[in-house]
Short mmCIF file of C-alpha atoms in Angstrom, two decimals:
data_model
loop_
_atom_site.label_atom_id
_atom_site.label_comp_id
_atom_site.label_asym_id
_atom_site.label_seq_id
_atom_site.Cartn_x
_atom_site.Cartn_y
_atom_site.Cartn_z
CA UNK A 253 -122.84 40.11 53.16
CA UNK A 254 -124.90 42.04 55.21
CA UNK A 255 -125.08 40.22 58.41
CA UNK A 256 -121.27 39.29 58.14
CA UNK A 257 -120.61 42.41 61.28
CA UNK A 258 -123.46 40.63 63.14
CA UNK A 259 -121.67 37.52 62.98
CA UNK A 260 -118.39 38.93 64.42
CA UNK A 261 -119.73 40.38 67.03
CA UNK A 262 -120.89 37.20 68.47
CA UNK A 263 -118.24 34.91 67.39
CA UNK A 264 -116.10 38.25 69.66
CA UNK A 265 -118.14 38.31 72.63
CA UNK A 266 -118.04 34.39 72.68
CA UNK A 267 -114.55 33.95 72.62
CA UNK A 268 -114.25 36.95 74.92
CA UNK A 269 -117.03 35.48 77.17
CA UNK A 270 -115.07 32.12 77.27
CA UNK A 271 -111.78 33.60 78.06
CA UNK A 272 -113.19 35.28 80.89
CA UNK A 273 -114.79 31.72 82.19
CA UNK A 274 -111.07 30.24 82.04
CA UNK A 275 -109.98 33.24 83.90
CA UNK A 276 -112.65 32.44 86.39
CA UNK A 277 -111.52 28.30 86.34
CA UNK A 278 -107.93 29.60 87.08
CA UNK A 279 -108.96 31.39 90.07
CA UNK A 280 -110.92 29.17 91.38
CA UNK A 281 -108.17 26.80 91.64
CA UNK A 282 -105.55 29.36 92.86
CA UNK A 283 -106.35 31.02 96.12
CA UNK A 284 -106.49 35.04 96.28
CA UNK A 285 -104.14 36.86 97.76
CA UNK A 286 -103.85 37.61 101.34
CA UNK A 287 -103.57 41.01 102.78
CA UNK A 288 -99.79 39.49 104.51
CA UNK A 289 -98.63 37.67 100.66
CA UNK A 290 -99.25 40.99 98.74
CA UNK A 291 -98.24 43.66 101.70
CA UNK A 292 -101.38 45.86 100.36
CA UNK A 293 -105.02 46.25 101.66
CA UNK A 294 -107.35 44.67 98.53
CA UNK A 295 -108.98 47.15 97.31
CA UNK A 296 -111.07 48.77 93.98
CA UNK A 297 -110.57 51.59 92.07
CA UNK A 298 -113.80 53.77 91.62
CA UNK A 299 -112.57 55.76 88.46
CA UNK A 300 -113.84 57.60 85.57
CA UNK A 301 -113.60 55.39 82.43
CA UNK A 302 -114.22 57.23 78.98
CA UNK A 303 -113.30 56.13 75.18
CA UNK A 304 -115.29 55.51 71.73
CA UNK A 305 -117.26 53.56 70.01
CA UNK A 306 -114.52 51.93 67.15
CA UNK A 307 -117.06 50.61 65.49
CA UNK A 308 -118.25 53.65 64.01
CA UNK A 309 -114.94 54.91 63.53
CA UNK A 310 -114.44 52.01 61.26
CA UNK A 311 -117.36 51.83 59.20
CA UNK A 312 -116.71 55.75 58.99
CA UNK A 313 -113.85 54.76 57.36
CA UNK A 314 -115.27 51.74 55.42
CA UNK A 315 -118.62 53.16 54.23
CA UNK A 316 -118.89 55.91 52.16
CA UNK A 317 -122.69 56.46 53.12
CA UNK A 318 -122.25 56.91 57.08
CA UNK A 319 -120.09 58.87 59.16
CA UNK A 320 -120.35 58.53 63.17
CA UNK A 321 -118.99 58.95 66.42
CA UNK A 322 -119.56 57.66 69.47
CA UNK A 323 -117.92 58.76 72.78
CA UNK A 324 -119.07 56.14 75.79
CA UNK A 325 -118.13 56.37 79.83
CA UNK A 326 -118.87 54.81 82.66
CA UNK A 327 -118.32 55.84 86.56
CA UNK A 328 -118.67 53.30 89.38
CA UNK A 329 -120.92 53.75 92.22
CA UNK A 330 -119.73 50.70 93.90
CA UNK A 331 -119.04 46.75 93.69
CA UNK A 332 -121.54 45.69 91.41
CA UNK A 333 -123.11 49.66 89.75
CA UNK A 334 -121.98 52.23 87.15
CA UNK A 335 -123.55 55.36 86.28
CA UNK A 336 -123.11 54.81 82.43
CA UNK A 337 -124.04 56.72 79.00
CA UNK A 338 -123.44 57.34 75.57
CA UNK A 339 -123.34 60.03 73.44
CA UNK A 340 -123.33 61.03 69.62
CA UNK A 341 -123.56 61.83 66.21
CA UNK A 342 -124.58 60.32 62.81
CA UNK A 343 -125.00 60.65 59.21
CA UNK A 344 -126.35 57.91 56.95
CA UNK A 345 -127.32 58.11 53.45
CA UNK A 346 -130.21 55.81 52.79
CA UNK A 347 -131.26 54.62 49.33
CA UNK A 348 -134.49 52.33 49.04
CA UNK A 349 -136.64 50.67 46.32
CA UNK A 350 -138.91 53.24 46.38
CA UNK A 351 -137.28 57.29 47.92
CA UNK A 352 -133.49 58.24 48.50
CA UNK A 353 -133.21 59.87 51.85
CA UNK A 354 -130.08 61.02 54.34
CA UNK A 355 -130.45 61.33 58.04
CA UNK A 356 -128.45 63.75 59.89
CA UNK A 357 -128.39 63.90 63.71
CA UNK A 358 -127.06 63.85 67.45
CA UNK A 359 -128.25 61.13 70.44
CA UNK A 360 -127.95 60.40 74.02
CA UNK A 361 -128.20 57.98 76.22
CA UNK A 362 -127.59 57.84 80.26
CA UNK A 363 -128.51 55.04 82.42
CA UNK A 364 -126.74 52.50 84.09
CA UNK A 365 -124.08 48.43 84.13
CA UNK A 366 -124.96 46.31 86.17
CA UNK A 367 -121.71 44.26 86.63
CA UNK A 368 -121.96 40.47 86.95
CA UNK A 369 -118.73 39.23 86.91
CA UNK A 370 -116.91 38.15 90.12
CA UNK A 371 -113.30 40.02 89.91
CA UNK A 372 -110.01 38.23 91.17
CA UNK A 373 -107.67 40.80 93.72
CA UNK A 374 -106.59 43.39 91.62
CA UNK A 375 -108.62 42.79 88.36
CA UNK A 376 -111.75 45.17 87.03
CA UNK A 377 -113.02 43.34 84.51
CA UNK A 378 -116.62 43.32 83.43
CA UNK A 379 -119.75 40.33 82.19
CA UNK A 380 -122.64 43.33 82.41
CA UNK A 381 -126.17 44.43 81.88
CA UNK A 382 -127.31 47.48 81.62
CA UNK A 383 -130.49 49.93 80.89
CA UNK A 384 -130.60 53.42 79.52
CA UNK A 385 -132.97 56.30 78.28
CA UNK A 386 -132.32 57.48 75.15
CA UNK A 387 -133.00 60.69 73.33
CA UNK A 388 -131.87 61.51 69.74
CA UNK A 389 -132.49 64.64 67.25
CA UNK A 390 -131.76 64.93 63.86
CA UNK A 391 -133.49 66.15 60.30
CA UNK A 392 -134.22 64.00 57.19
CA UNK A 393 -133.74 65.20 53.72
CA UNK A 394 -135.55 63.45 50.79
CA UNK A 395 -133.80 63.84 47.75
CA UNK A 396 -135.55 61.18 45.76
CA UNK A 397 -139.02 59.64 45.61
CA UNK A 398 -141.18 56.91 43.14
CA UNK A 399 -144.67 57.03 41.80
CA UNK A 400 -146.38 53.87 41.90
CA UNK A 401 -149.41 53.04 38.99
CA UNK A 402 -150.43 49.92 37.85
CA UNK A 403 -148.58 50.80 34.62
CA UNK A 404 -145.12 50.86 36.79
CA UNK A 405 -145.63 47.75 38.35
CA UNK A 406 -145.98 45.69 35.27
CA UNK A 407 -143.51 47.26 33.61
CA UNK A 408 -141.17 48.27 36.13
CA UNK A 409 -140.72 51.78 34.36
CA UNK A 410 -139.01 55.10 37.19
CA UNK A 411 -141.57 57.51 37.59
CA UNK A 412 -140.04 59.89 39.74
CA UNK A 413 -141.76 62.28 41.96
CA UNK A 414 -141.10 66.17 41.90
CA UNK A 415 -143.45 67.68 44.67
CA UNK A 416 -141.21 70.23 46.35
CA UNK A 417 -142.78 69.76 49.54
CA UNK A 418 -142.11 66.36 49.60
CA UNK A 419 -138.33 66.60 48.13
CA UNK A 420 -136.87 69.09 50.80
CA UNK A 421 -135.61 68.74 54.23
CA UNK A 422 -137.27 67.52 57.47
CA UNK A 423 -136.05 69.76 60.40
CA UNK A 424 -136.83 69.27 64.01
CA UNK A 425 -137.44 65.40 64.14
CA UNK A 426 -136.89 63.95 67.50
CA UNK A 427 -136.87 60.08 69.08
CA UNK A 428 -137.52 58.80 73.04
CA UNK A 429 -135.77 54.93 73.34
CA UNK A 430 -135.27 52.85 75.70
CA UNK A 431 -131.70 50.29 75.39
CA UNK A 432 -131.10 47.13 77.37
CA UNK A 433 -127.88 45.94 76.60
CA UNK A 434 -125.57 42.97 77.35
CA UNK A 435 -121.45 43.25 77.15
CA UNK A 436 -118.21 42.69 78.10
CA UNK A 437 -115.05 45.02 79.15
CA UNK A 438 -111.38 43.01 79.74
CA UNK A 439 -108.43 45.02 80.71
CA UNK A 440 -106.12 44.55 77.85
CA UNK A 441 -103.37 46.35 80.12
CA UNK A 442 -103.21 48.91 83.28
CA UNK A 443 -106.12 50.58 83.05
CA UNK A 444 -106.92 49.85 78.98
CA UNK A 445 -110.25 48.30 78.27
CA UNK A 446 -111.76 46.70 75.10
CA UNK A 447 -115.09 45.75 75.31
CA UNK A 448 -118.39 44.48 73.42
CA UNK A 449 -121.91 44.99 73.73
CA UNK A 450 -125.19 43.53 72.05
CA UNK A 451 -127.89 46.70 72.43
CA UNK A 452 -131.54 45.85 71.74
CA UNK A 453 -133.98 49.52 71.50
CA UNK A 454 -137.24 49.94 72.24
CA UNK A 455 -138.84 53.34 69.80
CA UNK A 456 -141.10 54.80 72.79
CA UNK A 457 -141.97 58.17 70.36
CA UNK A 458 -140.63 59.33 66.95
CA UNK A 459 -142.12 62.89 65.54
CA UNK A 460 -142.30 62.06 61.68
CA UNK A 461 -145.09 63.82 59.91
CA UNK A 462 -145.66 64.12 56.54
CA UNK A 463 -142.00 61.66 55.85
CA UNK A 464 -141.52 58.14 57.95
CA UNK A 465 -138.31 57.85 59.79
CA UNK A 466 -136.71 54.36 58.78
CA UNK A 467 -133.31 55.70 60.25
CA UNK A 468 -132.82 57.19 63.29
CA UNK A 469 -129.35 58.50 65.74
CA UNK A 470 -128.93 56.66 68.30
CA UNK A 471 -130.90 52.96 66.94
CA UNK A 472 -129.99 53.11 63.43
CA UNK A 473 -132.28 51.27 61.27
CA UNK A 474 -136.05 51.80 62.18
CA UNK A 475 -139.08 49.15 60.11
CA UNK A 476 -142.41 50.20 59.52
CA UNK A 477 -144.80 49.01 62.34
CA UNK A 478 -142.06 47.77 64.50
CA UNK A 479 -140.71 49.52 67.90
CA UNK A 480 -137.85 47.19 68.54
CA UNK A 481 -134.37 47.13 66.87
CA UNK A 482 -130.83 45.73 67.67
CA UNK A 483 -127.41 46.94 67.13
CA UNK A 484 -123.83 46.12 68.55
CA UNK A 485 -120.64 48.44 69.41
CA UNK A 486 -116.66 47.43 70.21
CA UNK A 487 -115.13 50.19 72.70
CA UNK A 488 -111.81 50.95 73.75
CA UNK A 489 -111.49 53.08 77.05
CA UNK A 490 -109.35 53.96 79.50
CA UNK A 491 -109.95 54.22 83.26
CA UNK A 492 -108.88 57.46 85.16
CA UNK A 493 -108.51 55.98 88.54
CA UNK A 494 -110.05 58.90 91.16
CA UNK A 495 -109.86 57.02 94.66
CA UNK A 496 -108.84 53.49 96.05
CA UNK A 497 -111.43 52.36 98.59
#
């Protein structure tokens, strides 16, 4: 089932989501810690937090056609902003109805979280939103491609194509996005995150002459006539704290 990942990511990020609310419930009800009850000055840490994308590592693992990593970090500016980004690489081999294809490439994306999520004393957790500007190269090989006649369509015979200049490599491809995204991050223990984010793109410019690209670094799947896609990751990061303040 195709959409079965789709669905686990937001059965995830609701259970994570509501965990996060009784968290919040508990608080409420208890009152935070005083300066003279914990003997410490509250404070947060601004840190450097870096991991991966598991996601990718799984379906690396899972999917004989793709093979991907993703390394993701974060650095907080203060209360409520992080300087955040992506970056990686991807391969995806691509079969269709009508032309066999693989995509090879590297992305990146910088931009910044937006964190929403009111923190207890002592707690870093994270309900964001966040922007970013992403760029992505890569190169498309066509390895297989279909004639279409009136004859084929009636009588769904392969009439495979054998231009050279169509069957050969496309170097030097290149994609501008923009990515909103909406996630999570929960400290599992000191300073070890998981988290979950829903990522919707925006294609602002794709070069693709002569060969579409349906598959891009960065957004993954790419439809004909359409600018906007959606995709999801799971993270696990640790936080290098730099300075209490």
């Amino acid at each position: 089932m195709k959409n079965k990942p789709v669905f686990i990511f937001f059965i995830s990020l609701f259970l994570s989501l509501y965990g996060l609310a009784q968290e919040k419930k508990s608080q409420e009800r208890a009152p935070s810690p005083t300066k003279e009850q914990t003997g410490k000055k509250p404070h947060a840490y601004y840190s450097l937090r870096i991991g991966a994308d598991i996601s990718k590592l799984i379906r690396t693992f899972s999917d004989k056609n793709y093979n991907g990593l993703e390394l993701v970090g974060d650095y907080r500016l203060n209360n409520r902003y992080y300087i955040a980004g992506e970056i990686g690489k991807e391969n995806k081999n691509s079969t269709t109805n009508y032309f066999d294809f693989a995509t090879r490439g590297e992305y990146i994306k910088l931009g910044f979280d937006y964190n929403s999520y009111t923190n207890w004393y002592g707690m870093e957790n994270m309900i964001y939103f966040g922007a970013r500007y992403g760029f992505s190269s890569f190169s498309q090989e066509v390895s297989r491609y279909d004639l279409h006649t009136l004859h084929n369509i009636y009588w769904n015979e392969t009439l495979s194509g054998t231009q050279s200049d169509i069957l050969t490599t496309y170097h030097g491809r290149t994609a501008h996005f923009l990515e909103g995204s909406l996630g999570i991050k929960v400290e599992l223990f000191k300073h070890f995150y998981a988290g979950a984010s829903v990522r919707f793109t925006y294609l602002l410019y794709n070069k693709n002459n002569d060969f579409p690209n349906f598959w891009i670094p960065g957004i993954q799947r790419v439809w004909e006539d359409s600018h906007f896609g959606i995709n999801y990751n799971y993270t696990l990061t640790y936080m290098i704290p730099l300075f209490k303040k």
